[in-house]
Tab-separated table of C-alpha atoms in Angstrom:
chain	number	residue	atom	x	y	z
A	1	UNK	CA	-16.489	2.443	-9.586
A	2	UNK	CA	-14.707	-0.156	-7.414
A	3	UNK	CA	-11.342	0.628	-9.045
A	4	UNK	CA	-11.880	4.348	-8.334
A	5	UNK	CA	-12.470	3.566	-4.651
A	6	UNK	CA	-9.342	1.454	-4.374
A	7	UNK	CA	-6.867	3.755	-6.083
A	8	UNK	CA	-8.054	6.928	-4.399
A	9	UNK	CA	-10.062	8.620	-7.152
A	10	UNK	CA	-13.152	8.313	-4.980
A	11	UNK	CA	-11.669	9.643	-1.760
A	12	UNK	CA	-9.429	6.613	-1.238
A	13	UNK	CA	-11.773	4.186	0.493
A	14	UNK	CA	-10.019	0.829	0.406
A	15	UNK	CA	-12.083	-0.395	3.386
A	16	UNK	CA	-15.319	0.290	1.491
A	17	UNK	CA	-13.909	-1.446	-1.579
A	18	UNK	CA	-13.126	-4.504	0.552
A	19	UNK	CA	-16.765	-4.654	1.609
A	20	UNK	CA	-17.972	-4.553	-1.986
A	21	UNK	CA	-15.508	-7.029	-3.471
A	22	UNK	CA	-15.958	-10.798	-3.151
A	23	UNK	CA	-13.626	-12.553	-0.718
A	24	UNK	CA	-12.072	-14.898	-3.292
A	25	UNK	CA	-12.379	-15.616	-6.990
A	26	UNK	CA	-15.009	-18.230	-7.745
A	27	UNK	CA	-13.929	-20.507	-10.596
A	28	UNK	CA	-16.687	-21.729	-12.850
A	29	UNK	CA	-16.928	-24.798	-15.036
A	30	UNK	CA	-17.175	-22.587	-18.127
A	31	UNK	CA	-13.888	-20.863	-17.257
A	32	UNK	CA	-11.275	-23.298	-18.586
A	33	UNK	CA	-8.323	-20.941	-18.010
A	34	UNK	CA	-9.296	-20.107	-14.436
A	35	UNK	CA	-9.641	-16.372	-15.046
A	36	UNK	CA	-12.946	-15.974	-13.204
A	37	UNK	CA	-12.533	-13.487	-10.412
A	38	UNK	CA	-9.054	-12.305	-11.439
A	39	UNK	CA	-10.063	-8.640	-11.584
A	40	UNK	CA	-11.793	-8.855	-8.210
A	41	UNK	CA	-8.755	-10.611	-6.737
A	42	UNK	CA	-6.382	-7.903	-7.977
A	43	UNK	CA	-8.647	-5.072	-6.794
A	44	UNK	CA	-9.132	-6.759	-3.420
A	45	UNK	CA	-5.365	-7.256	-3.070
A	46	UNK	CA	-4.760	-3.601	-3.913
A	47	UNK	CA	-7.343	-2.498	-1.339
A	48	UNK	CA	-5.894	-4.829	1.296
A	49	UNK	CA	-2.383	-3.565	0.605
A	50	UNK	CA	-3.508	0.052	0.996
A	51	UNK	CA	-5.495	-0.656	4.166
A	52	UNK	CA	-2.617	-2.352	6.006
A	53	UNK	CA	-3.617	-5.946	5.253
A	54	UNK	CA	-0.723	-6.650	2.918
A	55	UNK	CA	-0.033	-10.113	4.370
A	56	UNK	CA	-3.554	-11.295	3.486
A	57	UNK	CA	-3.212	-9.830	0.009
A	58	UNK	CA	0.131	-11.579	-0.473
A	59	UNK	CA	-1.351	-14.914	0.607
A	60	UNK	CA	-4.199	-14.747	-1.899
A	61	UNK	CA	-1.927	-13.533	-4.680
A	62	UNK	CA	0.688	-16.205	-3.961
A	63	UNK	CA	-1.953	-18.868	-4.466
A	64	UNK	CA	-3.037	-17.232	-7.718
A	65	UNK	CA	0.459	-16.900	-9.210
A	66	UNK	CA	1.301	-20.492	-8.330
A	67	UNK	CA	-1.586	-21.505	-10.598
A	68	UNK	CA	-0.975	-18.709	-13.155
A	69	UNK	CA	2.811	-18.124	-13.316
A	70	UNK	CA	2.609	-15.961	-16.460
A	71	UNK	CA	0.202	-13.402	-14.948
A	72	UNK	CA	2.430	-10.324	-14.839
A	73	UNK	CA	-0.269	-8.148	-13.250
A	74	UNK	CA	-0.687	-10.550	-10.362
A	75	UNK	CA	3.100	-10.728	-9.871
A	76	UNK	CA	3.239	-6.925	-9.765
A	77	UNK	CA	0.432	-6.793	-7.193
A	78	UNK	CA	2.247	-9.483	-5.178
A	79	UNK	CA	5.455	-7.434	-5.279
A	80	UNK	CA	3.563	-4.410	-3.961
A	81	UNK	CA	1.955	-6.472	-1.193
A	82	UNK	CA	5.279	-7.968	-0.108
A	83	UNK	CA	6.882	-4.528	-0.202
A	84	UNK	CA	4.113	-3.069	1.963
A	85	UNK	CA	4.488	-5.975	4.405
A	86	UNK	CA	8.220	-5.280	4.692
A	87	UNK	CA	9.334	-8.431	2.866
A	88	UNK	CA	11.835	-6.802	0.546
A	89	UNK	CA	13.492	-9.954	-0.797
A	90	UNK	CA	10.134	-11.491	-1.679
A	91	UNK	CA	9.086	-8.218	-3.301
A	92	UNK	CA	12.243	-8.175	-5.434
A	93	UNK	CA	11.710	-11.778	-6.438
A	94	UNK	CA	8.113	-11.019	-7.488
A	95	UNK	CA	9.332	-7.957	-9.399
A	96	UNK	CA	11.672	-10.280	-11.301
A	97	UNK	CA	8.757	-12.514	-12.253
A	98	UNK	CA	6.984	-9.584	-13.950
A	99	UNK	CA	9.476	-9.215	-16.842
A	100	UNK	CA	9.866	-13.006	-16.938
A	101	UNK	CA	6.113	-13.286	-17.605
A	102	UNK	CA	6.602	-10.849	-20.504
A	103	UNK	CA	9.600	-12.924	-21.713
A	104	UNK	CA	11.908	-9.973	-21.002
A	105	UNK	CA	14.695	-12.180	-19.692
A	106	UNK	CA	17.242	-9.367	-19.418
A	107	UNK	CA	14.839	-7.392	-17.221
A	108	UNK	CA	14.241	-10.448	-15.036
A	109	UNK	CA	18.001	-10.987	-14.699
A	110	UNK	CA	18.378	-7.362	-13.591
A	111	UNK	CA	15.687	-7.649	-10.880
A	112	UNK	CA	16.986	-10.981	-9.595
A	113	UNK	CA	20.546	-9.702	-9.412
A	114	UNK	CA	19.205	-6.846	-7.280
A	115	UNK	CA	17.490	-9.456	-5.103
A	116	UNK	CA	20.767	-11.383	-4.794
A	117	UNK	CA	22.602	-8.225	-3.795
A	118	UNK	CA	19.944	-7.453	-1.201
A	119	UNK	CA	20.076	-10.971	0.264
A	120	UNK	CA	23.873	-10.771	0.539
A	121	UNK	CA	23.745	-7.396	2.294
A	122	UNK	CA	21.015	-8.342	4.752
A	123	UNK	CA	20.750	-12.080	5.348
A	124	UNK	CA	17.514	-12.916	7.088
A	125	UNK	CA	15.540	-15.837	8.398
A	126	UNK	CA	15.355	-19.375	7.066
A	127	UNK	CA	12.415	-18.292	4.897
A	128	UNK	CA	14.616	-15.599	3.368
A	129	UNK	CA	17.297	-18.214	2.665
A	130	UNK	CA	14.725	-20.312	0.844
A	131	UNK	CA	13.605	-17.249	-1.093
A	132	UNK	CA	17.255	-16.459	-1.942
A	133	UNK	CA	17.654	-19.995	-3.317
A	134	UNK	CA	14.538	-19.528	-5.428
A	135	UNK	CA	15.968	-16.241	-6.717
A	136	UNK	CA	19.244	-17.991	-7.635
A	137	UNK	CA	17.382	-20.726	-9.518
A	138	UNK	CA	15.141	-18.291	-11.378
A	139	UNK	CA	18.171	-16.124	-12.224
A	140	UNK	CA	19.947	-19.100	-13.795
A	141	UNK	CA	16.804	-19.966	-15.755
A	142	UNK	CA	16.506	-16.413	-17.087
A	143	UNK	CA	20.195	-16.290	-17.941
A	144	UNK	CA	19.897	-19.553	-19.828
A	145	UNK	CA	17.025	-18.194	-21.878
A	146	UNK	CA	18.571	-14.796	-22.536
A	147	UNK	CA	22.142	-15.885	-23.137
A	148	UNK	CA	23.436	-13.425	-20.523
A	149	UNK	CA	25.235	-15.969	-18.363
A	150	UNK	CA	28.663	-15.216	-19.761
A	151	UNK	CA	28.610	-18.439	-21.786
A	152	UNK	CA	28.978	-17.858	-25.494
A	153	UNK	CA	27.782	-20.100	-28.251
A	154	UNK	CA	30.797	-21.454	-30.133
A	155	UNK	CA	31.550	-19.732	-33.380
A	156	UNK	CA	31.567	-21.634	-36.657
A	157	UNK	CA	35.328	-22.253	-36.468
A	158	UNK	CA	35.127	-23.509	-32.871
A	159	UNK	CA	32.227	-25.757	-33.743
A	160	UNK	CA	34.041	-27.184	-36.786
A	161	UNK	CA	37.173	-27.862	-34.725
A	162	UNK	CA	35.081	-29.589	-32.059
A	163	UNK	CA	33.394	-31.786	-34.685
A	164	UNK	CA	36.748	-32.680	-36.222
A	165	UNK	CA	38.153	-33.679	-32.815
A	166	UNK	CA	35.094	-35.829	-32.146
A	167	UNK	CA	35.506	-37.606	-35.504
A	168	UNK	CA	39.195	-38.167	-34.717
A	169	UNK	CA	38.356	-39.707	-31.318
A	170	UNK	CA	35.761	-41.944	-32.945
A	171	UNK	CA	38.274	-43.073	-35.568
A	172	UNK	CA	40.944	-43.809	-32.918
A	173	UNK	CA	38.397	-45.825	-30.894
A	174	UNK	CA	37.524	-47.863	-33.992
A	175	UNK	CA	41.208	-48.608	-34.638
A	176	UNK	CA	41.683	-49.748	-31.018
A	177	UNK	CA	38.680	-52.064	-31.270
A	178	UNK	CA	39.988	-53.435	-34.575
A	179	UNK	CA	43.449	-54.101	-33.061
A	180	UNK	CA	41.863	-55.842	-30.046
A	181	UNK	CA	39.791	-58.064	-32.302
A	182	UNK	CA	42.922	-59.005	-34.301
A	183	UNK	CA	44.792	-59.879	-31.068
A	184	UNK	CA	41.861	-62.013	-29.884
A	185	UNK	CA	41.866	-63.876	-33.180
A	186	UNK	CA	45.627	-64.446	-32.979
A	187	UNK	CA	45.302	-65.767	-29.435
A	188	UNK	CA	42.443	-68.075	-30.379
A	189	UNK	CA	44.491	-69.523	-33.302
A	190	UNK	CA	47.425	-70.463	-31.064
C-alpha cells in the first residue's frame, strides 16, 4: 500500500506516504547485517525525492550507503535524489556505484567516465572537485578489477623473457659479490 502511494499507483501521494513511513530505520540487536528499516528508508527517500525534498533523501541515503556500500538499490535511489536536487556529478557517481555493487566493472567504468566528462565540461565548487577526485579513484579501482585500463597482462613469451632477465641479473649480482669477496681476501693476505 505504501509503495503504491509513493510511486503514483494510488494517486501519487508522496506527502501521505511520508506521514506513514518511519523517519529513520531503527536497527535492532537481532539484525546483525543492519537491514532493519531498509525498505522504509528507500520508500521514504523515494517519497521525499518526488515531493521536492531530495536533499533530505540524499542525506539519509548517503549515510546508509556509507555503511552498506554494496546496496545497489540504495545507490540507485541516491542517484535519483542527487539528480532531483540538481547535483549531476554526484548523481553520475552514484550511478557508477550501482554496477560496481553488482560487480559489473565495465558498466561502472562507463558511468564514471561519463562523470569525468561532465566534470571537465562544467567544473563546479570545491565539493564538486572532491566528488571528481572520488570519481577518478573509483574509476581506477574499477579499471583495475575489470582489466580495462589499457594495461595488458604479459603473454607467456613476455613473462618467460622477463623471468630469464631476472635470473640473469641475479647471476651477475652473485658474480660481482664473489669477485668482491676474492678481492677482500687478497687485500687481507697482503
